[in-house]
Amino acid sequence: MVLQQNLPRPPSKAPQRSLELSIIVPTYNEAGNLASLIRKLSQVLSGISWEVIFADDNSPDGTHRLAKEIALADPRVRCLRRVGRRGLAGACIDGILSSSAPYVAVMDGDLQHDEAILLRMLHTLEDSDMDIVVGTRYREGGSAIGLAGHRGAISRFATALTGWLLPVPVSDPMSGFFMVRRDRFEEVAPQLSHDGFKILLDLLATARNLRISEEPYLFRAREQGESKFDLRASLEFLGLLAAKTTGDVIEPRFVPYAFVGALGMVVHFVVLKSALQGAGLSFEVSQSVATLFAMIANFFVNNVLTYKDLRIRGWRILKGLAIFCTIGAAGFVANIGVAHWLYGDNHVWWMAGAAGALIGAVWNYAMSSRLVWHLR
Ligand code: GDD
Ligand code: MN
């Protein structure tokens, strides 16, 4: 009661109907698309009470400034500017959690998702006991023609891989377009991963009991700006798959780390061969030089890829590198120790070798995550 009395009275122009739908739009450099998107939304949603929340990661092109300027004149528009963070999934999660509408949709800000199906999605949720409606490109009536060239091939491959590994009963688990009951989302929000692109896949694999409906749509081609899907996003997707197929035993970040480790092996052998055969150095010296090169290369690639969000800069790089190499040396000892012990036991060389390498990699990952990049 006390709280009630202290609250300001709502302005007389307050909307008659309570808010039904929040549309969360993650944005990174989408200034050129904002106005068209808002126009399209107001056309298709004219009969209901809605708002759009742009979850912007401090875009250099000023998307957040433009969004707030529009919001000043249009109360249906809000903008959540996030600083010191990057990631489509994390932006969507924060945006949804900032909403108080009973239904929330997630939709891209580049006009590739067809706003025309939003109303149908809303009616499905309101009129049935479904928890989530997923926009699909891979059902009768849908299409992915807007996915250009290799991006289309990657999407189809990722869809097939997911269908094979995870029991998610949808035709388009890669979709970034869906509408969900906010209370169902809030239940699982603390378990969701903030990295990467695959918020829907994570949601379906984490909250296994959602009642799912699908709505086909035409995925349009992007006209303004460019896609932010890159190598890191692909590795993050594989990491999410690994985590979800192993019941979260594997951390998603281990996948990019292991990928960088494999690149390090390539560096190692190239340097080893050049030192041995090119420079005519002894094997011991060549092997040491190659190890050092590979470790330094791994450190820098991890710093910009695996730990991009926790990136070390300036003089602290030297300290990080020193700790990384020390951890690597200890990991090497553990690797040899385990391999030697297993080999002595059963004499299957490749099993002993693989087990040693795995132990070394897990040790390096766990220790450098904590001590070099200060994860959590
Ligand atoms: N806040 C924030 N932070 N937004 C981001 C980030 C980020 O790090 N990266 C991308 N976005 C925004 C973009 O500005 C855009 O509005 C939306 O997320 C989708 O990004 P695109 O870069 O256009 O991705 P895409 O077209 O290759 O893939 C999209 O569509 C696919 C099909 O639905 C994504 O939504 C995929 O997840 C989806 O599979
Ligand atoms: Mn896009």
Tab-separated table of C-alpha atoms and ligand atoms in Angstrom:
chain	number	residue	atom	x	y	z
A	1	MET	CA	0.000	0.000	0.000
A	2	VAL	CA	2.779	2.384	0.999
A	3	LEU	CA	4.422	1.676	-2.296
A	4	GLN	CA	1.210	2.421	-4.157
A	5	GLN	CA	0.887	5.829	-2.501
A	6	ASN	CA	4.426	6.816	-3.420
A	7	LEU	CA	4.015	5.966	-7.071
A	8	PRO	CA	3.408	8.835	-9.468
A	9	ARG	CA	0.013	8.831	-11.138
A	10	PRO	CA	0.171	7.569	-14.725
A	11	PRO	CA	-0.171	10.388	-17.259
A	12	SER	CA	-3.659	10.882	-18.605
A	13	LYS	CA	-2.465	9.917	-22.069
A	14	ALA	CA	-1.518	6.422	-20.846
A	15	PRO	CA	-2.550	3.684	-23.284
A	16	GLN	CA	-5.985	2.273	-22.582
A	17	ARG	CA	-4.892	-1.316	-23.034
A	18	SER	CA	-2.132	-2.889	-21.021
A	19	LEU	CA	0.974	-3.899	-22.874
A	20	GLU	CA	0.591	-7.170	-24.789
A	21	LEU	CA	3.801	-7.629	-26.731
A	22	SER	CA	7.453	-6.547	-26.540
A	23	ILE	CA	9.569	-7.073	-29.621
A	24	ILE	CA	13.230	-7.395	-28.742
A	25	VAL	CA	15.558	-6.424	-31.564
A	26	PRO	CA	19.283	-7.062	-31.052
A	27	THR	CA	21.276	-4.498	-33.002
A	28	TYR	CA	24.864	-3.893	-33.935
A	29	ASN	CA	25.399	-1.206	-36.580
A	30	GLU	CA	21.843	-1.166	-37.884
A	31	ALA	CA	21.215	2.603	-37.894
A	32	GLY	CA	20.197	2.452	-41.558
A	33	ASN	CA	17.403	-0.036	-40.806
A	34	LEU	CA	15.746	1.379	-37.662
A	35	ALA	CA	13.238	3.745	-39.221
A	36	SER	CA	11.941	1.219	-41.782
A	37	LEU	CA	11.632	-1.449	-39.107
A	38	ILE	CA	9.601	0.760	-36.781
A	39	ARG	CA	7.386	1.813	-39.676
A	40	LYS	CA	6.751	-1.804	-40.662
A	41	LEU	CA	5.978	-2.772	-37.067
A	42	SER	CA	3.451	0.005	-36.601
A	43	GLN	CA	1.731	-1.031	-39.813
A	44	VAL	CA	1.265	-4.693	-38.907
A	45	LEU	CA	0.635	-4.213	-35.171
A	46	SER	CA	-1.834	-1.350	-35.349
A	47	GLY	CA	-4.575	-3.247	-33.474
A	48	ILE	CA	-2.596	-4.217	-30.386
A	49	SER	CA	-0.585	-2.646	-27.568
A	50	TRP	CA	3.102	-3.245	-28.283
A	51	GLU	CA	6.598	-1.867	-27.779
A	52	VAL	CA	9.934	-2.482	-29.461
A	53	ILE	CA	13.140	-2.721	-27.408
A	54	PHE	CA	16.400	-2.302	-29.267
A	55	ALA	CA	19.167	-4.125	-27.410
A	56	ASP	CA	22.234	-2.410	-28.808
A	57	ASP	CA	25.845	-3.250	-27.988
A	58	ASN	CA	27.141	0.293	-28.156
A	59	SER	CA	27.225	0.258	-31.971
A	60	PRO	CA	29.941	2.518	-33.419
A	61	ASP	CA	27.448	3.763	-36.028
A	62	GLY	CA	25.316	5.259	-33.247
A	63	THR	CA	22.302	2.935	-33.574
A	64	HIS	CA	21.560	3.501	-29.861
A	65	ARG	CA	21.582	7.296	-30.215
A	66	LEU	CA	19.182	7.147	-33.124
A	67	ALA	CA	16.920	4.677	-31.288
A	68	LYS	CA	16.752	6.935	-28.230
A	69	GLU	CA	16.036	9.948	-30.378
A	70	ILE	CA	13.076	8.122	-31.934
A	71	ALA	CA	12.022	6.870	-28.481
A	72	LEU	CA	11.803	10.413	-27.200
A	73	ALA	CA	8.890	11.077	-29.533
A	74	ASP	CA	7.421	7.568	-29.653
A	75	PRO	CA	6.747	5.845	-26.306
A	76	ARG	CA	6.425	2.480	-28.057
A	77	VAL	CA	10.162	2.568	-28.738
A	78	ARG	CA	12.809	1.781	-26.109
A	79	CYS	CA	16.525	1.234	-26.292
A	80	LEU	CA	18.783	-0.748	-23.990
A	81	ARG	CA	22.368	0.363	-24.629
A	82	ARG	CA	24.843	-2.251	-23.359
A	83	VAL	CA	28.476	-1.292	-22.898
A	84	GLY	CA	31.575	-3.477	-22.487
A	85	ARG	CA	29.705	-6.499	-23.851
A	86	ARG	CA	29.103	-8.076	-27.230
A	87	GLY	CA	26.778	-10.837	-28.288
A	88	LEU	CA	23.462	-11.331	-29.990
A	89	ALA	CA	22.229	-13.902	-27.445
A	90	GLY	CA	23.193	-11.811	-24.416
A	91	ALA	CA	21.539	-8.726	-25.906
A	92	CYS	CA	18.295	-10.666	-26.484
A	93	ILE	CA	18.324	-12.082	-22.953
A	94	ASP	CA	18.861	-8.660	-21.368
A	95	GLY	CA	16.211	-7.132	-23.632
A	96	ILE	CA	13.610	-9.779	-22.765
A	97	LEU	CA	14.367	-9.459	-19.061
A	98	SER	CA	13.816	-5.711	-19.275
A	99	SER	CA	10.296	-6.270	-20.616
A	100	SER	CA	7.128	-6.612	-18.599
A	101	ALA	CA	4.792	-7.677	-21.401
A	102	PRO	CA	3.205	-11.137	-21.175
A	103	TYR	CA	4.529	-12.030	-24.652
A	104	VAL	CA	7.953	-11.264	-26.085
A	105	ALA	CA	9.280	-11.695	-29.598
A	106	VAL	CA	12.891	-11.726	-30.765
A	107	MET	CA	13.484	-10.395	-34.247
A	108	ASP	CA	16.526	-9.230	-36.234
A	109	GLY	CA	16.960	-5.524	-36.882
A	110	ASP	CA	18.002	-5.837	-40.529
A	111	LEU	CA	14.532	-6.445	-42.025
A	112	GLN	CA	15.355	-10.070	-42.951
A	113	HIS	CA	12.596	-11.369	-40.660
A	114	ASP	CA	9.050	-10.898	-41.919
A	115	GLU	CA	7.066	-8.785	-39.451
A	116	ALA	CA	3.834	-9.868	-41.147
A	117	ILE	CA	3.710	-13.107	-39.124
A	118	LEU	CA	3.962	-11.401	-35.709
A	119	LEU	CA	0.200	-11.087	-35.251
A	120	ARG	CA	-0.387	-14.732	-36.132
A	121	MET	CA	2.306	-15.725	-33.638
A	122	LEU	CA	0.633	-13.624	-30.952
A	123	HIS	CA	-2.803	-15.101	-31.629
A	124	THR	CA	-1.412	-18.625	-31.423
A	125	LEU	CA	0.011	-17.891	-27.968
A	126	GLU	CA	-3.137	-16.125	-26.787
A	127	ASP	CA	-5.614	-18.688	-28.121
A	128	SER	CA	-3.831	-21.949	-27.341
A	129	ASP	CA	-1.641	-23.467	-24.647
A	130	MET	CA	1.506	-23.143	-26.763
A	131	ASP	CA	4.525	-21.587	-24.979
A	132	ILE	CA	6.536	-20.526	-28.008
A	133	VAL	CA	6.022	-19.921	-31.721
A	134	VAL	CA	9.111	-20.291	-33.886
A	135	GLY	CA	9.417	-18.550	-37.245
A	136	THR	CA	10.595	-21.188	-39.722
A	137	ARG	CA	12.164	-21.001	-43.155
A	138	TYR	CA	12.062	-24.762	-43.652
A	139	ARG	CA	8.340	-25.551	-43.653
A	140	GLU	CA	5.739	-25.285	-46.411
A	141	GLY	CA	5.221	-21.555	-46.969
A	142	GLY	CA	8.638	-20.579	-45.647
A	143	SER	CA	11.849	-19.934	-47.526
A	144	ALA	CA	15.487	-19.078	-46.946
A	145	ILE	CA	16.163	-17.464	-50.314
A	146	GLY	CA	17.526	-14.407	-48.509
A	147	LEU	CA	20.475	-16.431	-47.196
A	148	ALA	CA	23.205	-15.683	-49.691
A	149	GLY	CA	25.735	-18.259	-50.972
A	150	HIS	CA	27.920	-19.880	-48.335
A	151	ARG	CA	25.812	-18.418	-45.507
A	152	GLY	CA	22.908	-20.572	-46.765
A	153	ALA	CA	25.076	-23.692	-46.921
A	154	ILE	CA	26.369	-23.101	-43.377
A	155	SER	CA	22.818	-22.636	-42.100
A	156	ARG	CA	21.603	-25.880	-43.711
A	157	PHE	CA	24.610	-27.787	-42.397
A	158	ALA	CA	24.107	-26.394	-38.884
A	159	THR	CA	20.399	-27.298	-39.031
A	160	ALA	CA	21.200	-30.890	-40.045
A	161	LEU	CA	23.924	-31.253	-37.409
A	162	THR	CA	21.599	-29.958	-34.702
A	163	GLY	CA	18.752	-32.268	-35.740
A	164	TRP	CA	21.165	-35.174	-35.486
A	165	LEU	CA	22.646	-34.285	-32.083
A	166	LEU	CA	19.857	-32.643	-30.128
A	167	PRO	CA	16.213	-33.626	-29.629
A	168	VAL	CA	14.745	-30.235	-30.544
A	169	PRO	CA	11.478	-30.834	-32.414
A	170	VAL	CA	11.540	-27.842	-34.780
A	171	SER	CA	12.270	-27.540	-38.490
A	172	ASP	CA	14.429	-24.396	-38.073
A	173	PRO	CA	16.397	-24.556	-34.800
A	174	MET	CA	18.767	-21.883	-36.182
A	175	SER	CA	15.958	-19.372	-36.375
A	176	GLY	CA	16.535	-16.038	-34.703
A	177	PHE	CA	12.826	-15.196	-34.971
A	178	PHE	CA	10.351	-16.390	-32.334
A	179	MET	CA	7.720	-15.338	-29.804
A	180	VAL	CA	7.474	-16.779	-26.305
A	181	ARG	CA	5.501	-16.376	-23.080
A	182	ARG	CA	7.706	-14.167	-20.942
A	183	ASP	CA	7.117	-16.145	-17.723
A	184	ARG	CA	8.357	-19.358	-19.395
A	185	PHE	CA	11.451	-17.541	-20.591
A	186	GLU	CA	12.151	-16.026	-17.188
A	187	GLU	CA	12.153	-19.518	-15.611
A	188	VAL	CA	15.200	-20.619	-17.603
A	189	ALA	CA	16.907	-17.261	-18.203
A	190	PRO	CA	19.608	-17.835	-15.533
A	191	GLN	CA	20.786	-21.004	-17.345
A	192	LEU	CA	21.109	-19.473	-20.823
A	193	SER	CA	24.409	-18.697	-22.515
A	194	HIS	CA	25.143	-15.063	-23.386
A	195	ASP	CA	27.683	-15.896	-26.090
A	196	GLY	CA	26.946	-16.466	-29.707
A	197	PHE	CA	23.944	-16.243	-31.982
A	198	LYS	CA	21.843	-19.237	-31.031
A	199	ILE	CA	19.469	-17.976	-28.410
A	200	LEU	CA	16.541	-20.076	-29.685
A	201	LEU	CA	18.501	-23.323	-29.818
A	202	ASP	CA	19.806	-22.703	-26.309
A	203	LEU	CA	16.303	-21.919	-25.038
A	204	LEU	CA	14.769	-25.078	-26.579
A	205	ALA	CA	17.603	-27.323	-25.402
A	206	THR	CA	17.555	-25.873	-21.876
A	207	ALA	CA	13.777	-25.686	-21.276
A	208	ARG	CA	12.927	-29.097	-22.634
A	209	ASN	CA	9.209	-29.044	-21.857
A	210	LEU	CA	8.114	-26.044	-23.947
A	211	ARG	CA	5.022	-26.530	-26.093
A	212	ILE	CA	6.191	-25.428	-29.533
A	213	SER	CA	4.334	-24.188	-32.576
A	214	GLU	CA	5.863	-23.064	-35.891
A	215	GLU	CA	4.999	-20.281	-38.295
A	216	PRO	CA	6.548	-20.232	-41.795
A	217	TYR	CA	7.971	-17.008	-43.241
A	218	LEU	CA	10.134	-15.762	-46.082
A	219	PHE	CA	13.625	-14.832	-44.939
A	220	ARG	CA	14.443	-11.691	-46.918
A	221	ALA	CA	17.806	-10.583	-48.253
A	222	ARG	CA	19.674	-7.948	-46.263
A	223	GLU	CA	19.701	-4.580	-48.016
A	224	GLN	CA	21.475	-2.246	-45.555
A	225	GLY	CA	24.566	-2.939	-43.463
A	226	GLU	CA	26.230	-6.340	-43.214
A	227	SER	CA	25.919	-9.674	-41.407
A	228	LYS	CA	27.905	-10.124	-38.196
A	229	PHE	CA	28.016	-13.893	-38.503
A	230	ASP	CA	31.689	-14.893	-38.502
A	231	LEU	CA	34.171	-17.612	-37.512
A	232	ARG	CA	33.699	-16.828	-33.849
A	233	ALA	CA	29.918	-17.144	-34.155
A	234	SER	CA	30.330	-20.554	-35.872
A	235	LEU	CA	32.668	-21.800	-33.132
A	236	GLU	CA	30.297	-20.513	-30.473
A	237	PHE	CA	27.495	-22.463	-32.127
A	238	LEU	CA	29.573	-25.676	-32.085
A	239	GLY	CA	30.412	-24.937	-28.446
A	240	LEU	CA	26.719	-24.615	-27.602
A	241	LEU	CA	26.006	-27.948	-29.356
A	242	ALA	CA	28.838	-29.625	-27.432
A	243	ALA	CA	27.559	-28.226	-24.143
A	244	LYS	CA	23.959	-29.255	-24.764
A	245	THR	CA	24.761	-32.777	-26.058
A	246	THR	CA	26.909	-33.475	-22.964
A	247	GLY	CA	24.417	-32.077	-20.453
A	248	ASP	CA	26.605	-28.986	-19.906
A	249	VAL	CA	29.705	-31.018	-18.964
A	250	ILE	CA	31.696	-29.307	-21.734
A	251	GLU	CA	31.860	-25.529	-21.456
A	252	PRO	CA	30.940	-23.879	-24.796
A	253	ARG	CA	34.203	-21.947	-24.775
A	254	PHE	CA	36.246	-25.142	-24.806
A	255	VAL	CA	35.400	-25.625	-28.495
A	256	PRO	CA	37.077	-22.431	-29.799
A	257	TYR	CA	39.945	-23.137	-27.390
A	258	ALA	CA	40.448	-26.623	-28.847
A	259	PHE	CA	40.202	-25.201	-32.375
A	260	VAL	CA	42.995	-22.733	-31.582
A	261	GLY	CA	44.996	-25.619	-30.079
A	262	ALA	CA	44.706	-27.505	-33.367
A	263	LEU	CA	45.907	-24.399	-35.244
A	264	GLY	CA	48.830	-24.300	-32.792
A	265	MET	CA	49.796	-27.832	-33.857
A	266	VAL	CA	49.999	-26.633	-37.451
A	267	VAL	CA	52.219	-23.705	-36.396
A	268	HIS	CA	54.340	-26.122	-34.394
A	269	PHE	CA	55.014	-28.438	-37.327
A	270	VAL	CA	55.646	-25.652	-39.824
A	271	VAL	CA	58.217	-24.023	-37.506
A	272	LEU	CA	59.755	-27.386	-36.586
A	273	LYS	CA	60.239	-28.325	-40.226
A	274	SER	CA	61.737	-24.934	-41.144
A	275	ALA	CA	64.105	-24.947	-38.159
A	276	LEU	CA	65.234	-28.513	-38.776
A	277	GLN	CA	65.447	-28.626	-42.551
A	278	GLY	CA	65.622	-24.942	-43.475
A	279	ALA	CA	67.916	-23.539	-40.775
A	280	GLY	CA	69.669	-26.846	-40.015
A	281	LEU	CA	69.202	-26.527	-36.239
A	282	SER	CA	69.399	-29.577	-33.974
A	283	PHE	CA	66.161	-31.417	-33.184
A	284	GLU	CA	66.125	-30.289	-29.532
A	285	VAL	CA	66.626	-26.628	-30.426
A	286	SER	CA	64.105	-26.812	-33.291
A	287	GLN	CA	61.523	-28.506	-31.091
A	288	SER	CA	61.966	-25.848	-28.371
A	289	VAL	CA	61.679	-22.990	-30.854
A	290	ALA	CA	58.581	-24.585	-32.412
A	291	THR	CA	56.950	-25.056	-28.991
A	292	LEU	CA	57.607	-21.453	-28.048
A	293	PHE	CA	56.215	-20.166	-31.361
A	294	ALA	CA	53.102	-22.307	-31.073
A	295	MET	CA	52.441	-21.171	-27.504
A	296	ILE	CA	52.842	-17.493	-28.366
A	297	ALA	CA	50.619	-17.880	-31.433
A	298	ASN	CA	47.994	-19.719	-29.361
A	299	PHE	CA	48.031	-17.016	-26.729
A	300	PHE	CA	47.384	-14.211	-29.203
A	301	VAL	CA	44.740	-16.064	-31.218
A	302	ASN	CA	42.913	-17.086	-28.027
A	303	ASN	CA	43.074	-13.506	-26.848
A	304	VAL	CA	41.186	-12.225	-29.900
A	305	LEU	CA	38.978	-15.254	-30.620
A	306	THR	CA	38.212	-17.506	-27.633
A	307	TYR	CA	38.399	-14.744	-25.029
A	308	LYS	CA	37.478	-11.786	-27.215
A	309	ASP	CA	35.084	-10.516	-24.544
A	310	LEU	CA	37.805	-10.688	-21.848
A	311	ARG	CA	40.598	-9.510	-24.135
A	312	ILE	CA	43.875	-8.491	-22.439
A	313	ARG	CA	45.426	-5.269	-23.705
A	314	GLY	CA	48.561	-3.180	-23.203
A	315	TRP	CA	51.321	-4.206	-20.848
A	316	ARG	CA	49.164	-6.829	-19.155
A	317	ILE	CA	49.710	-8.922	-22.291
A	318	LEU	CA	53.261	-9.743	-21.126
A	319	LYS	CA	52.071	-11.006	-17.768
A	320	GLY	CA	49.260	-12.990	-19.394
A	321	LEU	CA	51.652	-14.550	-21.884
A	322	ALA	CA	54.093	-15.575	-19.125
A	323	ILE	CA	51.329	-17.253	-17.098
A	324	PHE	CA	49.930	-18.888	-20.251
A	325	CYS	CA	53.339	-20.416	-21.094
A	326	THR	CA	53.856	-21.642	-17.519
A	327	ILE	CA	50.439	-23.322	-17.539
A	328	GLY	CA	51.292	-24.806	-20.953
A	329	ALA	CA	54.552	-26.283	-19.615
A	330	ALA	CA	52.749	-27.879	-16.665
A	331	GLY	CA	50.046	-29.165	-19.046
A	332	PHE	CA	52.742	-30.737	-21.180
A	333	VAL	CA	54.138	-32.585	-18.145
A	334	ALA	CA	50.626	-33.807	-17.252
A	335	ASN	CA	50.062	-34.918	-20.854
A	336	ILE	CA	53.296	-36.966	-20.943
A	337	GLY	CA	52.655	-38.377	-17.462
A	338	VAL	CA	49.142	-39.608	-18.274
A	339	ALA	CA	50.151	-40.960	-21.686
A	340	HIS	CA	53.155	-42.794	-20.215
A	341	TRP	CA	51.062	-44.325	-17.444
A	342	LEU	CA	48.325	-45.497	-19.856
A	343	TYR	CA	50.799	-46.797	-22.409
A	344	GLY	CA	52.573	-48.800	-19.699
A	345	ASP	CA	49.204	-50.296	-18.807
A	346	ASN	CA	47.791	-51.361	-22.164
A	347	HIS	CA	50.315	-50.530	-24.945
A	348	VAL	CA	47.691	-49.020	-27.257
A	349	TRP	CA	49.790	-46.071	-28.432
A	350	TRP	CA	47.033	-43.936	-29.982
A	351	MET	CA	44.730	-44.262	-26.989
A	352	ALA	CA	47.496	-43.313	-24.583
A	353	GLY	CA	48.511	-40.422	-26.843
A	354	ALA	CA	44.963	-39.124	-27.246
A	355	ALA	CA	44.213	-39.392	-23.526
A	356	GLY	CA	47.417	-37.504	-22.692
A	357	ALA	CA	46.602	-34.756	-25.197
A	358	LEU	CA	43.039	-34.487	-23.867
A	359	ILE	CA	44.176	-34.163	-20.251
A	360	GLY	CA	46.737	-31.541	-21.332
A	361	ALA	CA	44.095	-29.575	-23.247
A	362	VAL	CA	41.559	-29.676	-20.416
A	363	TRP	CA	44.203	-28.578	-17.915
A	364	ASN	CA	45.389	-25.731	-20.148
A	365	TYR	CA	41.835	-24.589	-20.797
A	366	ALA	CA	40.705	-24.701	-17.178
A	367	MET	CA	43.819	-22.998	-15.828
A	368	SER	CA	44.246	-20.321	-18.460
A	369	SER	CA	40.524	-19.459	-18.355
A	370	ARG	CA	40.851	-18.725	-14.659
A	371	LEU	CA	44.399	-17.418	-14.279
A	372	VAL	CA	45.070	-15.655	-17.578
A	373	TRP	CA	41.677	-14.365	-18.710
A	374	HIS	CA	40.015	-14.363	-15.274
A	375	LEU	CA	36.822	-16.045	-16.393
A	376	ARG	CA	34.330	-15.632	-13.548
B	1	GDD	N1	23.339	-6.381	-29.689
B	1	GDD	C1	23.934	-7.130	-30.626
B	1	GDD	N2	25.196	-7.601	-30.364
B	1	GDD	N3	23.315	-7.405	-31.781
B	1	GDD	C2	23.955	-8.163	-32.692
B	1	GDD	C3	25.248	-8.676	-32.493
B	1	GDD	C4	25.896	-8.369	-31.262
B	1	GDD	O1	27.028	-8.771	-30.985
B	1	GDD	N4	25.598	-9.394	-33.609
B	1	GDD	C5	24.560	-9.294	-34.459
B	1	GDD	N5	23.567	-8.547	-33.920
B	1	GDD	C6	22.253	-8.198	-34.494
B	1	GDD	C7	22.333	-7.610	-35.885
B	1	GDD	O2	22.486	-6.210	-35.849
B	1	GDD	C8	20.980	-8.029	-36.466
B	1	GDD	O3	19.953	-7.143	-36.075
B	1	GDD	C9	20.734	-9.378	-35.827
B	1	GDD	O4	21.506	-9.396	-34.623
B	1	GDD	C10	21.132	-10.553	-36.738
B	1	GDD	O5	22.498	-10.423	-37.080
B	1	GDD	P1	23.046	-10.677	-38.562
B	1	GDD	O6	24.478	-10.342	-38.532
B	1	GDD	O7	22.187	-10.018	-39.567
B	1	GDD	O8	22.912	-12.270	-38.623
B	1	GDD	P2	22.497	-13.197	-39.851
B	1	GDD	O9	21.500	-12.563	-40.764
B	1	GDD	O10	23.717	-13.739	-40.453
B	1	GDD	O11	21.732	-14.375	-39.055
B	1	GDD	C11	20.486	-14.092	-38.414
B	1	GDD	O12	19.391	-14.698	-38.981
B	1	GDD	C12	19.416	-16.097	-38.945
B	1	GDD	C13	18.111	-16.602	-39.455
B	1	GDD	O13	17.056	-16.275	-38.603
B	1	GDD	C14	20.537	-14.504	-36.956
B	1	GDD	O14	19.351	-14.141	-36.308
B	1	GDD	C15	20.738	-15.987	-36.844
B	1	GDD	O15	20.724	-16.374	-35.490
B	1	GDD	C16	19.619	-16.650	-37.567
B	1	GDD	O16	19.903	-18.025	-37.703
B	2	MN	MN	20.828	-10.692	-40.922
